[in-house]
Amino acid sequence: MNRREMKKADVASVLLFTDGLANCGITNTNDILTAMQNIFAGKKDFTVNTFGFGSDHNAYMLEEISRVGNGLYYFIQKTEQIPEIFTNCLGGLLSTVGQDISISIETSNGATIKAIFSKENPSLSNGNKKGVVGMGDLQSEEERDILVELNLPTAKNTTSSYTYANVTLEYFNVIKKYNDHHQREVVIERQSDLSTQKLSLEVDEQRNRIQTIDSLARAAELAEKGKMKEASKVLTSRQSCIRSSHSQTSPRVISLDNDLNTAMENLSSEAIYSSRGRYAIASITGSHAKQRSTTTPSYNTSSRTTTLHHYENIMSSLSFYEHEFSQPTRKNSEPIDT
């Protein structure tokens, strides 16, 4: 990639397609990741998306490459899936609206950050009074959610509101071609009786998403050791939890439930897990971590759907012309039916 010719507003991505293993040049996963980090050198001006074909590729390596490259890992089990998965990725890239997204949280009035629940490698500093999350790019219609848990000091007045944090969003606006930022205060109304507090549906959805990602990762870890029953129990337990949660009927949580079913089907035997399960579970996990569609419908957008429809129309037209031109030509001496 010639980075010298790239402009700030250019949307660039490396698409890595493979049906095998790294067998020349740098072949060790950690060495590849180190080389990538040196190339980025603190500035990620392009993404890396990986596509693994069939049942003989290193899913872990591709997943890690896409993570460091701020992209996604796509599992392609069958040839007929290529158009849908490729246009899904391409449609998203064509609809990129924000780049170099960073969210910083600075606490005040005695509050500190206990945890930031994000798969985007958040960092804490200044005695846990500041947290930063780099989120890469954002495509049209996408959302990014981060759960933050705060330690709050004892309130002097339990009926007052306090500002406990300032949140700053910084990014490059691809549409308007300039660096933009927004700030918001986190104001919490202290109450002595928490029993009347209503649980936020959005917070519960994201809690379910984060915990499902962790359960999928744990299940994959067990499956790699051949412990299929234990891996399935982890996912069954997580499914029971989300089915009894406050947000159990929301479309996002129903999608989590469906993906857990898919994951468990891929853990039904060691043979199934080896042939397709490890790749399918890795792709599902990455999709929910990034909140971006690979095959998960809850993150699909109209841009991806439109790109797929354009592709299908083009292929339909090409098939028509191929059929027309493949018809035998009538000789001049042959009579014409009337």
mmCIF file of C-alpha atoms in Angstrom:
data_model
loop_
_atom_site.group_PDB
_atom_site.id
_atom_site.type_symbol
_atom_site.label_atom_id
_atom_site.label_comp_id
_atom_site.label_asym_id
_atom_site.label_seq_id
_atom_site.Cartn_x
_atom_site.Cartn_y
_atom_site.Cartn_z
ATOM 1 C CA MET A 1 0.000 0.000 0.000
ATOM 2 C CA ASN A 2 1.461 3.336 -1.078
ATOM 3 C CA ARG A 3 0.711 5.414 1.991
ATOM 4 C CA ARG A 4 2.400 8.501 0.548
ATOM 5 C CA GLU A 5 -0.374 8.942 -1.978
ATOM 6 C CA MET A 6 -3.161 8.477 0.579
ATOM 7 C CA LYS A 7 -5.144 11.502 1.693
ATOM 8 C CA LYS A 8 -6.540 11.913 5.185
ATOM 9 C CA ALA A 9 -10.119 11.279 4.023
ATOM 10 C CA ASP A 10 -9.227 8.186 1.981
ATOM 11 C CA VAL A 11 -10.738 4.938 3.226
ATOM 12 C CA ALA A 12 -8.170 2.179 2.775
ATOM 13 C CA SER A 13 -8.152 -1.452 3.798
ATOM 14 C CA VAL A 14 -6.029 -4.526 3.193
ATOM 15 C CA LEU A 15 -8.138 -7.630 2.443
ATOM 16 C CA LEU A 16 -6.204 -10.807 3.233
ATOM 17 C CA PHE A 17 -7.615 -13.973 1.631
ATOM 18 C CA THR A 18 -6.125 -17.364 2.501
ATOM 19 C CA ASP A 19 -7.048 -21.043 2.446
ATOM 20 C CA GLY A 20 -3.979 -22.269 4.294
ATOM 21 C CA LEU A 21 -1.247 -21.477 6.785
ATOM 22 C CA ALA A 22 1.663 -19.028 6.901
ATOM 23 C CA ASN A 23 4.544 -21.035 5.388
ATOM 24 C CA CYS A 24 6.995 -18.451 4.077
ATOM 25 C CA GLY A 25 8.492 -15.193 5.319
ATOM 26 C CA ILE A 26 7.329 -14.438 8.863
ATOM 27 C CA THR A 27 5.262 -17.434 9.971
ATOM 28 C CA ASN A 28 4.951 -16.956 13.745
ATOM 29 C CA THR A 29 1.745 -15.181 14.812
ATOM 30 C CA ASN A 30 3.379 -12.975 17.450
ATOM 31 C CA ASP A 31 6.137 -11.950 15.015
ATOM 32 C CA ILE A 32 3.528 -11.030 12.396
ATOM 33 C CA LEU A 33 1.630 -8.915 14.926
ATOM 34 C CA THR A 34 4.839 -7.166 15.992
ATOM 35 C CA ALA A 35 5.658 -6.374 12.359
ATOM 36 C CA MET A 36 2.150 -4.965 11.869
ATOM 37 C CA GLN A 37 2.448 -2.770 14.949
ATOM 38 C CA ASN A 38 5.756 -1.424 13.640
ATOM 39 C CA ILE A 39 4.124 -0.596 10.306
ATOM 40 C CA PHE A 40 1.257 1.220 11.996
ATOM 41 C CA ALA A 41 3.694 2.957 14.385
ATOM 42 C CA GLY A 42 0.887 4.473 16.418
ATOM 43 C CA LYS A 43 -1.052 5.627 13.361
ATOM 44 C CA LYS A 44 -3.638 3.305 11.849
ATOM 45 C CA ASP A 45 -4.476 4.936 8.513
ATOM 46 C CA PHE A 46 -5.814 1.706 7.029
ATOM 47 C CA THR A 47 -7.547 -1.410 8.310
ATOM 48 C CA VAL A 48 -6.845 -5.098 7.760
ATOM 49 C CA ASN A 49 -9.702 -7.549 7.170
ATOM 50 C CA THR A 50 -8.980 -11.274 6.937
ATOM 51 C CA PHE A 51 -10.892 -14.010 5.098
ATOM 52 C CA GLY A 52 -10.291 -17.680 5.864
ATOM 53 C CA PHE A 53 -11.466 -20.305 3.360
ATOM 54 C CA GLY A 54 -12.310 -23.911 4.203
ATOM 55 C CA SER A 55 -11.095 -26.021 7.091
ATOM 56 C CA ASP A 56 -7.315 -25.711 6.841
ATOM 57 C CA HIS A 57 -6.402 -22.179 7.884
ATOM 58 C CA ASN A 58 -5.142 -20.663 11.123
ATOM 59 C CA ALA A 59 -8.226 -18.960 12.546
ATOM 60 C CA TYR A 60 -6.369 -17.655 15.590
ATOM 61 C CA MET A 61 -3.724 -15.976 13.422
ATOM 62 C CA LEU A 62 -6.295 -14.355 11.133
ATOM 63 C CA GLU A 63 -8.393 -13.229 14.095
ATOM 64 C CA GLU A 64 -5.368 -11.604 15.741
ATOM 65 C CA ILE A 65 -4.238 -9.964 12.485
ATOM 66 C CA SER A 66 -7.687 -8.436 11.999
ATOM 67 C CA ARG A 67 -7.768 -7.307 15.648
ATOM 68 C CA VAL A 68 -4.440 -5.474 15.401
ATOM 69 C CA GLY A 69 -5.517 -4.154 11.995
ATOM 70 C CA ASN A 70 -8.817 -2.830 13.383
ATOM 71 C CA GLY A 71 -10.776 -5.023 10.993
ATOM 72 C CA LEU A 72 -12.716 -8.284 11.124
ATOM 73 C CA TYR A 73 -12.085 -11.969 10.531
ATOM 74 C CA TYR A 74 -14.540 -13.593 8.102
ATOM 75 C CA PHE A 75 -14.991 -17.356 7.850
ATOM 76 C CA ILE A 76 -15.934 -18.639 4.382
ATOM 77 C CA GLN A 77 -17.021 -22.259 4.605
ATOM 78 C CA LYS A 78 -18.470 -22.641 1.093
ATOM 79 C CA THR A 79 -17.615 -21.052 -2.257
ATOM 80 C CA GLU A 80 -21.157 -19.737 -2.701
ATOM 81 C CA GLN A 81 -20.709 -17.606 0.446
ATOM 82 C CA ILE A 82 -17.922 -15.538 -1.119
ATOM 83 C CA PRO A 83 -20.132 -12.903 -2.850
ATOM 84 C CA GLU A 84 -22.258 -12.218 0.234
ATOM 85 C CA ILE A 85 -19.335 -12.032 2.669
ATOM 86 C CA PHE A 86 -17.078 -10.004 0.358
ATOM 87 C CA THR A 87 -19.790 -7.474 -0.545
ATOM 88 C CA ASN A 88 -20.712 -7.274 3.151
ATOM 89 C CA CYS A 89 -17.161 -6.128 3.917
ATOM 90 C CA LEU A 90 -16.913 -3.886 0.840
ATOM 91 C CA GLY A 91 -20.291 -2.250 1.476
ATOM 92 C CA GLY A 92 -19.153 -1.353 4.975
ATOM 93 C CA LEU A 93 -15.852 0.127 3.783
ATOM 94 C CA LEU A 94 -17.665 2.257 1.198
ATOM 95 C CA SER A 95 -19.895 3.711 3.928
ATOM 96 C CA THR A 96 -17.143 4.729 6.389
ATOM 97 C CA VAL A 97 -18.059 8.048 8.038
ATOM 98 C CA GLY A 98 -15.524 8.355 10.882
ATOM 99 C CA GLN A 99 -11.868 7.412 11.330
ATOM 100 C CA ASP A 100 -9.343 7.387 14.207
ATOM 101 C CA ILE A 101 -12.127 7.399 16.780
ATOM 102 C CA SER A 102 -11.025 7.899 20.365
ATOM 103 C CA ILE A 103 -13.107 8.210 23.526
ATOM 104 C CA SER A 104 -11.560 9.550 26.725
ATOM 105 C CA ILE A 105 -13.205 9.579 30.147
ATOM 106 C CA GLU A 106 -11.922 11.825 32.937
ATOM 107 C CA THR A 107 -13.517 11.514 36.365
ATOM 108 C CA SER A 108 -14.099 14.258 38.928
ATOM 109 C CA ASN A 109 -15.506 14.891 42.403
ATOM 110 C CA GLY A 110 -13.777 11.845 43.890
ATOM 111 C CA ALA A 111 -14.947 9.268 41.363
ATOM 112 C CA THR A 112 -12.568 6.725 39.802
ATOM 113 C CA ILE A 113 -12.908 4.221 36.987
ATOM 114 C CA LYS A 114 -13.298 0.658 38.241
ATOM 115 C CA ALA A 115 -13.476 -0.984 34.821
ATOM 116 C CA ILE A 116 -14.033 -0.264 31.130
ATOM 117 C CA PHE A 117 -15.812 -3.164 29.433
ATOM 118 C CA SER A 118 -14.614 -3.014 25.850
ATOM 119 C CA LYS A 119 -12.737 -5.349 23.495
ATOM 120 C CA GLU A 120 -10.893 -2.344 22.009
ATOM 121 C CA ASN A 121 -7.968 -2.492 24.480
ATOM 122 C CA PRO A 122 -8.885 0.389 26.827
ATOM 123 C CA SER A 123 -6.156 2.017 28.918
ATOM 124 C CA LEU A 124 -6.337 3.533 32.407
ATOM 125 C CA SER A 125 -4.030 6.194 33.862
ATOM 126 C CA ASN A 126 -3.756 8.916 36.521
ATOM 127 C CA GLY A 127 -4.816 6.640 39.337
ATOM 128 C CA ASN A 128 -7.752 5.285 37.345
ATOM 129 C CA LYS A 129 -9.126 8.779 36.935
ATOM 130 C CA LYS A 130 -8.670 8.714 33.164
ATOM 131 C CA GLY A 131 -9.547 6.057 30.596
ATOM 132 C CA VAL A 132 -9.014 6.035 26.831
ATOM 133 C CA VAL A 133 -10.507 3.712 24.241
ATOM 134 C CA GLY A 134 -9.361 3.775 20.610
ATOM 135 C CA MET A 135 -12.171 2.500 18.404
ATOM 136 C CA GLY A 136 -10.814 2.660 14.853
ATOM 137 C CA ASP A 137 -13.422 3.580 12.274
ATOM 138 C CA LEU A 138 -17.205 3.838 12.167
ATOM 139 C CA GLN A 139 -19.382 2.939 9.210
ATOM 140 C CA SER A 140 -22.766 4.395 8.344
ATOM 141 C CA GLU A 141 -25.629 3.240 10.626
ATOM 142 C CA GLU A 142 -23.217 1.522 13.017
ATOM 143 C CA GLU A 143 -23.158 1.992 16.767
ATOM 144 C CA ARG A 144 -20.396 1.503 19.327
ATOM 145 C CA ASP A 145 -21.193 0.871 22.983
ATOM 146 C CA ILE A 146 -18.809 0.948 25.939
ATOM 147 C CA LEU A 147 -19.781 0.011 29.483
ATOM 148 C CA VAL A 148 -17.926 1.898 32.201
ATOM 149 C CA GLU A 149 -18.124 1.059 35.907
ATOM 150 C CA LEU A 150 -17.314 3.893 38.322
ATOM 151 C CA ASN A 151 -16.376 3.930 41.990
ATOM 152 C CA LEU A 152 -18.342 6.785 43.552
ATOM 153 C CA PRO A 153 -17.526 8.501 46.854
ATOM 154 C CA THR A 154 -20.039 8.645 49.685
ATOM 155 C CA ALA A 155 -22.512 11.388 48.857
ATOM 156 C CA LYS A 156 -23.021 14.176 51.393
ATOM 157 C CA ASN A 157 -26.504 14.745 50.082
ATOM 158 C CA THR A 158 -28.426 11.753 48.710
ATOM 159 C CA THR A 159 -30.939 13.929 46.886
ATOM 160 C CA SER A 160 -28.454 15.935 44.821
ATOM 161 C CA SER A 161 -26.901 15.448 41.382
ATOM 162 C CA TYR A 162 -23.145 15.391 40.868
ATOM 163 C CA THR A 163 -20.918 15.568 37.801
ATOM 164 C CA TYR A 164 -18.635 12.563 38.068
ATOM 165 C CA ALA A 165 -16.990 12.443 34.634
ATOM 166 C CA ASN A 166 -16.397 14.244 31.375
ATOM 167 C CA VAL A 167 -16.428 12.209 28.164
ATOM 168 C CA THR A 168 -14.672 13.443 25.006
ATOM 169 C CA LEU A 169 -15.179 11.922 21.569
ATOM 170 C CA GLU A 170 -12.543 12.734 18.924
ATOM 171 C CA TYR A 171 -12.512 11.500 15.321
ATOM 172 C CA PHE A 172 -11.855 12.444 11.722
ATOM 173 C CA ASN A 173 -15.095 13.241 9.885
ATOM 174 C CA VAL A 174 -14.726 11.533 6.487
ATOM 175 C CA ILE A 175 -17.779 13.293 5.015
ATOM 176 C CA LYS A 176 -16.799 16.837 6.005
ATOM 177 C CA LYS A 177 -13.047 16.124 5.889
ATOM 178 C CA TYR A 178 -11.967 17.631 9.193
ATOM 179 C CA ASN A 179 -11.127 16.581 12.747
ATOM 180 C CA ASP A 180 -14.184 16.803 14.994
ATOM 181 C CA HIS A 181 -14.856 16.366 18.691
ATOM 182 C CA HIS A 182 -17.777 16.346 21.122
ATOM 183 C CA GLN A 183 -17.926 16.526 24.912
ATOM 184 C CA ARG A 184 -20.528 15.441 27.433
ATOM 185 C CA GLU A 185 -20.765 15.472 31.223
ATOM 186 C CA VAL A 186 -21.784 12.396 33.187
ATOM 187 C CA VAL A 187 -24.264 13.611 35.811
ATOM 188 C CA ILE A 188 -25.580 11.121 38.375
ATOM 189 C CA GLU A 189 -28.486 11.784 40.725
ATOM 190 C CA ARG A 190 -27.679 10.191 44.085
ATOM 191 C CA GLN A 191 -30.508 8.383 45.813
ATOM 192 C CA SER A 192 -30.719 6.763 49.221
ATOM 193 C CA ASP A 193 -33.206 4.114 48.053
ATOM 194 C CA LEU A 194 -31.960 2.191 44.997
ATOM 195 C CA SER A 195 -34.886 -0.239 45.000
ATOM 196 C CA THR A 196 -36.935 2.200 42.917
ATOM 197 C CA GLN A 197 -34.253 2.499 40.223
ATOM 198 C CA LYS A 198 -35.182 1.006 36.865
ATOM 199 C CA LEU A 199 -32.574 -1.096 35.096
ATOM 200 C CA SER A 200 -31.551 0.421 31.763
ATOM 201 C CA LEU A 201 -32.502 -1.799 28.813
ATOM 202 C CA GLU A 202 -29.507 -0.568 26.783
ATOM 203 C CA VAL A 203 -27.053 -1.218 29.604
ATOM 204 C CA ASP A 204 -28.434 -4.726 30.106
ATOM 205 C CA GLU A 205 -28.162 -5.441 26.359
ATOM 206 C CA GLN A 206 -24.504 -4.469 26.367
ATOM 207 C CA ARG A 207 -23.827 -6.405 29.556
ATOM 208 C CA ASN A 208 -25.257 -9.483 27.830
ATOM 209 C CA ARG A 209 -23.121 -8.815 24.749
ATOM 210 C CA ILE A 210 -19.856 -8.481 26.706
ATOM 211 C CA GLN A 211 -20.554 -11.562 28.813
ATOM 212 C CA THR A 212 -21.505 -13.591 25.729
ATOM 213 C CA ILE A 213 -18.206 -12.648 24.070
ATOM 214 C CA ASP A 214 -16.332 -13.826 27.169
ATOM 215 C CA SER A 215 -18.311 -17.083 27.234
ATOM 216 C CA LEU A 216 -17.632 -17.743 23.542
ATOM 217 C CA ALA A 217 -13.919 -17.186 24.098
ATOM 218 C CA ARG A 218 -13.933 -19.512 27.124
ATOM 219 C CA ALA A 219 -15.845 -22.187 25.191
ATOM 220 C CA ALA A 220 -13.361 -22.002 22.311
ATOM 221 C CA GLU A 221 -10.484 -22.347 24.773
ATOM 222 C CA LEU A 222 -12.027 -25.533 26.207
ATOM 223 C CA ALA A 223 -12.851 -26.912 22.753
ATOM 224 C CA GLU A 224 -9.238 -26.514 21.664
ATOM 225 C CA LYS A 225 -8.376 -28.905 24.511
ATOM 226 C CA GLY A 226 -11.001 -31.391 23.313
ATOM 227 C CA LYS A 227 -13.401 -30.604 26.174
ATOM 228 C CA MET A 228 -16.570 -30.327 24.090
ATOM 229 C CA LYS A 229 -19.062 -31.037 26.890
ATOM 230 C CA GLU A 230 -17.493 -28.445 29.177
ATOM 231 C CA ALA A 231 -17.460 -25.912 26.330
ATOM 232 C CA SER A 232 -21.151 -26.511 25.612
ATOM 233 C CA LYS A 233 -21.981 -26.125 29.329
ATOM 234 C CA VAL A 234 -20.361 -22.680 29.331
ATOM 235 C CA LEU A 235 -22.599 -21.556 26.463
ATOM 236 C CA THR A 236 -25.707 -23.238 27.890
ATOM 237 C CA SER A 237 -25.160 -21.387 31.170
ATOM 238 C CA ARG A 238 -24.717 -18.077 29.340
ATOM 239 C CA GLN A 239 -27.858 -18.718 27.309
ATOM 240 C CA SER A 240 -29.864 -19.339 30.486
ATOM 241 C CA CYS A 241 -28.620 -16.043 31.908
ATOM 242 C CA ILE A 242 -29.572 -13.936 28.914
ATOM 243 C CA ARG A 243 -32.972 -15.650 28.629
ATOM 244 C CA SER A 244 -33.782 -14.516 32.171
ATOM 245 C CA SER A 245 -32.298 -11.027 31.805
ATOM 246 C CA HIS A 246 -34.161 -7.727 31.669
ATOM 247 C CA SER A 247 -33.414 -7.360 27.936
ATOM 248 C CA GLN A 248 -34.263 -10.947 26.961
ATOM 249 C CA THR A 249 -36.851 -9.923 24.343
ATOM 250 C CA SER A 250 -34.810 -7.213 22.622
ATOM 251 C CA PRO A 251 -33.735 -7.977 19.015
ATOM 252 C CA ARG A 252 -30.054 -7.642 19.930
ATOM 253 C CA VAL A 253 -30.277 -10.172 22.743
ATOM 254 C CA ILE A 254 -32.361 -12.547 20.624
ATOM 255 C CA SER A 255 -29.536 -12.376 18.066
ATOM 256 C CA LEU A 256 -27.058 -13.299 20.837
ATOM 257 C CA ASP A 257 -29.270 -16.247 21.744
ATOM 258 C CA ASN A 258 -29.357 -17.430 18.118
ATOM 259 C CA ASP A 259 -25.588 -17.146 17.787
ATOM 260 C CA LEU A 260 -25.123 -19.171 20.968
ATOM 261 C CA ASN A 261 -27.261 -21.899 19.369
ATOM 262 C CA THR A 262 -25.036 -21.791 16.279
ATOM 263 C CA ALA A 263 -21.915 -22.007 18.425
ATOM 264 C CA MET A 264 -23.260 -24.990 20.362
ATOM 265 C CA GLU A 265 -24.096 -26.804 17.129
ATOM 266 C CA ASN A 266 -20.456 -26.367 16.151
ATOM 267 C CA LEU A 267 -19.374 -27.956 19.444
ATOM 268 C CA SER A 268 -21.417 -31.127 18.999
ATOM 269 C CA SER A 269 -18.322 -33.195 18.201
ATOM 270 C CA GLU A 270 -14.568 -32.801 17.854
ATOM 271 C CA ALA A 271 -14.819 -33.538 14.141
ATOM 272 C CA ILE A 272 -17.371 -30.767 13.548
ATOM 273 C CA TYR A 273 -15.401 -28.326 15.682
ATOM 274 C CA SER A 274 -12.172 -29.091 13.782
ATOM 275 C CA SER A 275 -13.768 -28.835 10.332
ATOM 276 C CA ARG A 276 -15.796 -25.665 10.840
ATOM 277 C CA GLY A 277 -16.584 -24.946 14.484
ATOM 278 C CA ARG A 278 -13.427 -23.098 15.522
ATOM 279 C CA TYR A 279 -13.734 -20.801 12.500
ATOM 280 C CA ALA A 280 -17.459 -20.118 12.915
ATOM 281 C CA ILE A 281 -17.125 -19.363 16.641
ATOM 282 C CA ALA A 282 -14.145 -17.056 16.026
ATOM 283 C CA SER A 283 -16.133 -15.139 13.398
ATOM 284 C CA ILE A 284 -19.191 -14.805 15.662
ATOM 285 C CA THR A 285 -17.046 -13.639 18.586
ATOM 286 C CA GLY A 286 -15.284 -11.008 16.479
ATOM 287 C CA SER A 287 -18.551 -9.709 15.071
ATOM 288 C CA HIS A 288 -20.049 -9.071 18.522
ATOM 289 C CA ALA A 289 -16.787 -7.619 19.852
ATOM 290 C CA LYS A 290 -16.598 -5.132 16.975
ATOM 291 C CA GLN A 291 -20.383 -4.664 16.693
ATOM 292 C CA ARG A 292 -19.997 -5.147 12.962
ATOM 293 C CA SER A 293 -21.605 -7.681 10.682
ATOM 294 C CA THR A 294 -19.809 -10.768 9.414
ATOM 295 C CA THR A 295 -22.808 -13.087 9.281
ATOM 296 C CA THR A 296 -24.618 -11.692 12.347
ATOM 297 C CA PRO A 297 -27.828 -9.998 11.097
ATOM 298 C CA SER A 298 -28.218 -7.652 14.082
ATOM 299 C CA TYR A 299 -25.281 -5.530 12.846
ATOM 300 C CA ASN A 300 -26.236 -5.455 9.182
ATOM 301 C CA THR A 301 -26.725 -2.061 7.520
ATOM 302 C CA SER A 302 -28.497 -0.806 4.404
ATOM 303 C CA SER A 303 -25.120 0.046 2.801
ATOM 304 C CA ARG A 304 -24.032 -3.598 2.969
ATOM 305 C CA THR A 305 -27.422 -4.795 1.733
ATOM 306 C CA THR A 306 -27.380 -2.313 -1.174
ATOM 307 C CA THR A 307 -23.883 -3.394 -2.229
ATOM 308 C CA LEU A 308 -24.975 -7.045 -2.229
ATOM 309 C CA HIS A 309 -28.046 -6.202 -4.328
ATOM 310 C CA HIS A 310 -25.861 -4.331 -6.840
ATOM 311 C CA TYR A 311 -23.595 -7.365 -7.096
ATOM 312 C CA GLU A 312 -26.543 -9.729 -7.559
ATOM 313 C CA ASN A 313 -27.997 -7.492 -10.307
ATOM 314 C CA ILE A 314 -24.654 -7.372 -12.127
ATOM 315 C CA MET A 315 -24.225 -11.137 -11.921
ATOM 316 C CA SER A 316 -27.794 -11.643 -13.108
ATOM 317 C CA SER A 317 -27.137 -9.404 -16.135
ATOM 318 C CA LEU A 318 -23.879 -11.202 -16.926
ATOM 319 C CA SER A 319 -25.653 -14.561 -16.732
ATOM 320 C CA PHE A 320 -28.309 -13.301 -19.157
ATOM 321 C CA TYR A 321 -25.760 -12.100 -21.718
ATOM 322 C CA GLU A 322 -23.708 -15.252 -21.302
ATOM 323 C CA HIS A 323 -26.842 -17.282 -22.072
ATOM 324 C CA GLU A 324 -27.705 -15.142 -25.112
ATOM 325 C CA PHE A 325 -24.239 -15.305 -26.647
ATOM 326 C CA SER A 326 -23.890 -19.019 -25.967
ATOM 327 C CA GLN A 327 -26.893 -19.864 -28.187
ATOM 328 C CA PRO A 328 -25.959 -21.630 -31.492
ATOM 329 C CA THR A 329 -25.900 -19.323 -34.540
ATOM 330 C CA ARG A 330 -28.388 -20.142 -37.307
ATOM 331 C CA LYS A 331 -26.854 -20.820 -40.708
ATOM 332 C CA ASN A 332 -28.064 -18.788 -43.717
ATOM 333 C CA SER A 333 -29.441 -21.880 -45.436
ATOM 334 C CA GLU A 334 -31.622 -22.868 -42.483
ATOM 335 C CA PRO A 335 -35.301 -22.011 -42.819
ATOM 336 C CA ILE A 336 -36.869 -19.558 -40.399
ATOM 337 C CA ASP A 337 -39.864 -20.843 -38.439
ATOM 338 C CA THR A 338 -42.965 -18.676 -38.953
#
